Short mmCIF file of N, CA and C in Angstrom, two decimals:
data_model
loop_
_atom_site.label_atom_id
_atom_site.label_comp_id
_atom_site.label_asym_id
_atom_site.label_seq_id
_atom_site.Cartn_x
_atom_site.Cartn_y
_atom_site.Cartn_z
N MET H 1 1.01 -1.15 0.06
CA MET H 1 -0.17 -0.03 -0.04
C MET H 1 0.88 1.34 -0.14
N SER H 2 0.71 2.34 -0.99
CA SER H 2 1.50 3.29 -1.02
C SER H 2 0.75 4.69 -0.47
N MET H 3 1.50 5.48 0.31
CA MET H 3 0.83 6.43 1.09
C MET H 3 1.21 7.65 -0.25
N THR H 4 0.13 8.39 0.14
CA THR H 4 0.62 9.86 -0.84
C THR H 4 0.49 10.77 0.24
N HIS H 5 1.01 11.62 -0.15
CA HIS H 5 1.23 12.79 0.60
C HIS H 5 0.83 13.95 0.16
N THR H 6 0.06 14.90 1.00
CA THR H 6 -0.26 16.42 0.48
C THR H 6 0.79 17.13 0.57
N PRO H 7 0.92 18.46 -0.17
CA PRO H 7 1.90 19.18 -0.04
C PRO H 7 2.16 19.82 1.68
N GLY H 8 1.38 20.05 2.44
CA GLY H 8 1.43 20.27 3.99
C GLY H 8 1.94 19.34 4.57
N ASP H 9 2.11 18.41 4.21
CA ASP H 9 2.44 16.91 4.62
C ASP H 9 4.12 16.90 4.48
N LEU H 10 4.61 17.54 3.50
CA LEU H 10 5.88 17.34 3.44
C LEU H 10 7.10 18.56 3.66
N LEU H 11 8.27 18.27 4.10
CA LEU H 11 9.03 19.25 4.82
C LEU H 11 10.07 19.20 3.51
N ARG H 12 10.27 20.51 3.23
CA ARG H 12 12.06 20.13 2.07
C ARG H 12 12.92 20.58 2.97
N ILE H 13 14.06 19.64 2.92
CA ILE H 13 15.20 19.78 3.56
C ILE H 13 16.41 19.76 2.78
N GLU H 14 17.64 19.54 3.23
CA GLU H 14 18.98 18.95 2.21
C GLU H 14 19.81 18.32 3.19
N VAL H 15 20.10 17.68 2.40
CA VAL H 15 21.26 16.60 3.41
C VAL H 15 22.69 16.76 2.35
N ILE H 16 23.55 17.39 3.41
CA ILE H 16 25.00 17.73 3.20
C ILE H 16 26.05 16.77 3.22
N LEU H 17 27.01 16.40 2.63
CA LEU H 17 28.19 15.73 2.97
C LEU H 17 29.33 16.45 2.37
N ALA H 18 30.27 17.16 3.16
CA ALA H 18 31.40 17.87 2.64
C ALA H 18 32.96 16.94 2.84
N MET H 19 33.47 16.92 1.48
CA MET H 19 34.57 16.27 1.67
C MET H 19 35.63 17.23 1.64
N PRO H 20 37.20 16.89 1.56
CA PRO H 20 38.08 18.30 1.48
C PRO H 20 37.89 18.72 0.11
N LEU H 21 37.85 17.94 -1.05
CA LEU H 21 37.53 18.57 -2.39
C LEU H 21 36.19 18.76 -2.74
N VAL H 22 35.08 18.22 -2.27
CA VAL H 22 33.93 18.37 -3.22
C VAL H 22 32.82 18.03 -1.92
N GLN H 23 31.74 18.92 -2.18
CA GLN H 23 30.60 18.87 -1.56
C GLN H 23 29.48 18.27 -2.06
N TYR H 24 28.65 17.25 -1.40
CA TYR H 24 27.52 16.56 -1.90
C TYR H 24 26.39 16.94 -1.54
N ARG H 25 25.41 17.54 -2.33
CA ARG H 25 24.38 17.90 -1.57
C ARG H 25 22.91 17.15 -2.15
N GLN H 26 22.04 16.93 -1.31
CA GLN H 26 21.01 16.52 -2.05
C GLN H 26 19.70 17.25 -1.28
N VAL H 27 18.70 17.53 -2.20
CA VAL H 27 17.48 18.43 -1.68
C VAL H 27 16.20 17.43 -1.47
N LEU H 28 15.61 17.17 -0.56
CA LEU H 28 14.51 16.41 -0.48
C LEU H 28 13.42 16.88 -0.07
N ASP H 29 11.96 16.24 -0.39
CA ASP H 29 10.75 16.38 0.13
C ASP H 29 10.55 15.24 0.97
N VAL H 30 10.70 15.43 2.11
CA VAL H 30 10.01 14.03 2.97
C VAL H 30 8.97 14.54 4.03
N PRO H 31 8.40 13.22 4.09
CA PRO H 31 7.28 13.36 5.06
C PRO H 31 7.56 13.90 6.59
N ARG H 32 6.28 14.71 7.12
CA ARG H 32 6.86 15.11 8.49
C ARG H 32 7.05 14.19 9.39
N GLY H 33 7.75 14.12 10.20
CA GLY H 33 8.31 13.60 11.31
C GLY H 33 9.18 12.31 10.60
N THR H 34 9.92 12.76 9.69
CA THR H 34 11.28 11.86 9.37
C THR H 34 12.32 12.65 10.33
N ARG H 35 12.99 11.30 10.90
CA ARG H 35 14.24 11.40 11.32
C ARG H 35 15.28 11.61 10.77
N ALA H 36 16.45 12.39 11.41
CA ALA H 36 17.74 12.57 10.75
C ALA H 36 18.41 11.42 10.03
N ARG H 37 18.90 10.67 10.93
CA ARG H 37 19.21 9.21 10.24
C ARG H 37 18.49 8.70 8.93
N GLU H 38 17.20 8.74 9.03
CA GLU H 38 16.16 8.45 7.88
C GLU H 38 16.47 9.06 6.94
N ALA H 39 16.69 10.64 7.19
CA ALA H 39 16.89 11.29 6.02
C ALA H 39 18.05 11.42 5.13
N VAL H 40 19.15 10.80 5.95
CA VAL H 40 20.36 10.74 5.25
C VAL H 40 20.21 9.35 4.56
N ARG H 41 19.66 8.27 4.90
CA ARG H 41 19.18 7.23 4.39
C ARG H 41 18.35 7.38 2.62
N LEU H 42 17.17 8.31 3.02
CA LEU H 42 16.70 8.71 1.74
C LEU H 42 17.43 9.46 0.96
N ALA H 43 18.24 10.33 1.32
CA ALA H 43 19.42 11.37 0.60
C ALA H 43 20.37 10.38 -0.28
N LEU H 44 20.49 9.07 0.14
CA LEU H 44 21.39 8.56 -0.34
C LEU H 44 20.74 7.95 -1.48
N GLU H 45 19.33 7.19 -1.16
CA GLU H 45 18.73 6.18 -2.54
C GLU H 45 18.43 7.25 -3.30
N ALA H 46 18.54 8.70 -2.94
CA ALA H 46 17.86 9.52 -4.22
C ALA H 46 19.35 9.90 -4.82
N GLY H 47 20.42 9.80 -4.66
CA GLY H 47 21.48 9.96 -5.38
C GLY H 47 22.67 11.13 -4.76
N LEU H 48 22.78 11.02 -3.25
CA LEU H 48 23.42 12.17 -2.64
C LEU H 48 25.16 11.81 -3.17
N LEU H 49 25.36 10.50 -3.48
CA LEU H 49 26.76 10.49 -3.60
C LEU H 49 26.38 9.96 -5.59
N PRO H 50 27.49 10.34 -5.93
CA PRO H 50 27.44 10.02 -7.44
C PRO H 50 27.93 8.45 -7.43
N PRO H 51 27.73 7.70 -8.60
CA PRO H 51 28.30 6.14 -8.77
C PRO H 51 29.90 6.42 -8.62
N GLY H 52 30.33 5.67 -7.80
CA GLY H 52 31.79 5.58 -7.90
C GLY H 52 32.31 6.41 -6.89
N ALA H 53 31.43 7.15 -6.39
CA ALA H 53 32.19 7.89 -4.90
C ALA H 53 32.21 7.34 -3.91
N GLU H 54 33.47 7.26 -3.24
CA GLU H 54 33.69 6.38 -2.09
C GLU H 54 34.19 7.42 -0.88
N PRO H 55 33.47 7.98 -0.18
CA PRO H 55 33.84 8.78 0.76
C PRO H 55 34.69 7.99 1.98
N ASP H 56 35.65 8.75 2.72
CA ASP H 56 36.11 8.08 3.72
C ASP H 56 35.36 7.94 4.97
N ILE H 57 34.05 8.13 5.04
CA ILE H 57 33.18 7.85 5.86
C ILE H 57 32.38 6.94 5.82
N SER H 58 31.34 6.52 6.44
CA SER H 58 30.20 5.88 6.08
C SER H 58 29.16 6.57 6.54
N PRO H 59 28.13 7.17 5.92
CA PRO H 59 27.09 8.23 6.30
C PRO H 59 26.28 7.67 6.98
N MET H 60 25.62 6.36 7.03
CA MET H 60 24.96 6.13 7.85
C MET H 60 25.39 5.77 9.16
N HIS H 61 26.64 5.73 9.42
CA HIS H 61 27.36 5.91 10.75
C HIS H 61 27.99 7.16 11.38
N ALA H 62 27.75 8.12 10.61
CA ALA H 62 28.93 9.40 11.10
C ALA H 62 27.92 9.82 11.97
N PRO H 63 28.34 10.77 12.66
CA PRO H 63 27.94 11.81 13.70
C PRO H 63 26.85 12.93 12.38
N LEU H 64 25.94 13.40 12.92
CA LEU H 64 24.61 14.01 12.30
C LEU H 64 24.63 15.56 12.95
N GLY H 65 24.45 16.70 12.29
CA GLY H 65 24.18 18.13 12.62
C GLY H 65 22.94 18.88 12.02
N VAL H 66 22.93 19.92 12.33
CA VAL H 66 21.53 20.70 11.48
C VAL H 66 22.15 22.13 11.77
N PHE H 67 22.53 22.69 10.92
CA PHE H 67 23.53 23.98 10.92
C PHE H 67 24.13 24.20 12.00
N ALA H 68 25.12 23.29 12.01
CA ALA H 68 26.56 22.87 12.99
C ALA H 68 26.19 23.08 14.17
N GLU H 69 24.93 22.32 14.57
CA GLU H 69 24.72 21.87 15.85
C GLU H 69 24.61 20.44 15.87
N LYS H 70 25.26 19.91 16.53
CA LYS H 70 25.20 18.24 16.76
C LYS H 70 23.72 17.44 16.88
N VAL H 71 23.12 16.78 16.26
CA VAL H 71 21.91 16.18 16.59
C VAL H 71 21.90 14.53 16.70
N ASP H 72 20.91 13.96 17.41
CA ASP H 72 20.94 12.78 17.65
C ASP H 72 20.09 12.12 16.22
N ASP H 73 20.14 10.71 16.05
CA ASP H 73 19.57 10.37 14.74
C ASP H 73 18.31 10.42 14.96
N ASP H 74 17.93 10.57 15.98
CA ASP H 74 15.98 10.38 16.05
C ASP H 74 15.94 11.83 16.20
N TYR H 75 16.75 12.72 15.87
CA TYR H 75 16.41 14.22 15.83
C TYR H 75 15.06 14.39 14.55
N CYS H 76 13.76 14.91 15.18
CA CYS H 76 12.85 15.18 14.03
C CYS H 76 13.16 16.08 12.89
N CYS H 77 13.08 16.04 11.78
CA CYS H 77 13.54 16.78 10.62
C CYS H 77 12.40 18.31 10.86
N GLN H 78 12.85 19.25 10.49
CA GLN H 78 11.98 20.63 10.46
C GLN H 78 11.98 21.09 9.10
N GLN H 79 10.78 21.85 8.56
CA GLN H 79 10.99 22.53 7.12
C GLN H 79 12.19 23.53 7.11
N GLY H 80 13.05 23.27 5.97
CA GLY H 80 14.22 24.00 5.49
C GLY H 80 15.38 23.79 6.43
N ASP H 81 15.41 22.27 7.06
CA ASP H 81 16.60 22.00 7.80
C ASP H 81 17.74 21.51 6.54
N ARG H 82 19.03 21.75 7.63
CA ARG H 82 20.41 21.35 6.49
C ARG H 82 20.80 20.16 7.29
N ILE H 83 20.52 18.78 6.83
CA ILE H 83 21.04 17.68 7.79
C ILE H 83 22.71 17.82 7.35
N GLU H 84 23.59 17.63 8.04
CA GLU H 84 24.80 17.61 8.06
C GLU H 84 25.70 16.39 8.13
N ILE H 85 26.15 15.83 7.65
CA ILE H 85 26.93 14.32 7.73
C ILE H 85 28.64 14.93 8.19
N TYR H 86 28.43 14.78 9.55
CA TYR H 86 29.91 14.95 9.65
C TYR H 86 31.40 14.02 9.72
N ARG H 87 32.45 14.32 9.26
CA ARG H 87 33.41 13.54 9.03
C ARG H 87 34.41 13.85 10.39
N PRO H 88 35.30 12.68 10.84
CA PRO H 88 35.97 13.03 12.04
C PRO H 88 37.22 14.36 11.85
N LEU H 89 37.59 15.02 12.59
CA LEU H 89 38.50 16.17 12.63
C LEU H 89 40.14 15.10 12.30
N LEU H 90 40.63 15.82 11.57
CA LEU H 90 41.90 15.06 11.06
C LEU H 90 42.91 15.84 12.28
N GLN H 91 42.55 17.05 12.86
CA GLN H 91 43.45 17.90 14.12
C GLN H 91 42.41 18.59 14.87
N ASP H 92 42.75 18.74 15.92
CA ASP H 92 41.90 19.64 17.06
C ASP H 92 42.20 20.74 16.60
N PRO H 93 40.96 21.52 16.41
CA PRO H 93 41.09 23.19 15.99
C PRO H 93 41.77 23.98 16.73
N LYS H 94 41.89 23.86 18.34
CA LYS H 94 42.41 24.77 19.00
C LYS H 94 43.77 23.96 18.84
N GLU H 95 44.43 23.12 18.63
CA GLU H 95 45.95 22.87 18.63
C GLU H 95 46.30 23.56 17.19
N LEU H 96 45.10 23.60 16.34
CA LEU H 96 45.42 24.18 15.05
C LEU H 96 45.85 25.60 14.85
N ARG H 97 45.01 26.27 15.88
CA ARG H 97 45.43 27.76 15.87
C ARG H 97 46.54 28.09 16.77
N ARG H 98 46.62 27.36 17.77
CA ARG H 98 48.31 27.37 18.55
C ARG H 98 49.15 27.34 17.63
N GLN H 99 49.03 26.09 16.45
CA GLN H 99 50.27 26.06 15.75
C GLN H 99 50.55 27.12 14.78
N ARG H 100 49.26 27.75 14.31
CA ARG H 100 49.20 29.32 13.44
C ARG H 100 49.91 30.09 13.99
N ALA H 101 49.43 30.53 15.39
CA ALA H 101 50.03 31.48 16.10
C ALA H 101 51.36 31.40 16.31
N ARG H 102 51.99 30.34 16.81
CA ARG H 102 53.23 30.18 16.79
C ARG H 102 54.21 30.62 15.55
N GLN H 103 53.67 30.25 14.24
CA GLN H 103 54.29 30.46 13.08
C GLN H 103 54.07 31.87 12.33
N SER H 104 53.32 32.57 12.80
CA SER H 104 52.97 34.09 13.03
C SER H 104 53.62 34.66 13.76
N ILE H 105 54.12 33.97 14.79
CA ILE H 105 55.39 34.98 15.71
C ILE H 105 56.93 34.98 15.22
N SER H 106 57.27 33.55 14.67
CA SER H 106 58.05 33.06 14.44
C SER H 106 58.99 34.29 12.86
#
């Protein structure tokens, strides 16, 4: 049995995966009540990653956020949300700033 949704039942969101050299973005219309991790699954099914793309993370297991705020998998998506799939940091941002400060002093 398929469900039909009226326009008022749907939310427009986007799912983002930013890699060092490229950013992947998928805009979706999802039913109200869609959770963050489900939105990632739907984005992957809709073509978030092009054929052959192999990111260095697993989008279905990576931490998620909405507009730079970390959220749980069961976060309920809202109209206009930007679901972000986070990659592990390669270096602590505080340590990186310290190193830059030291370099600018020398």
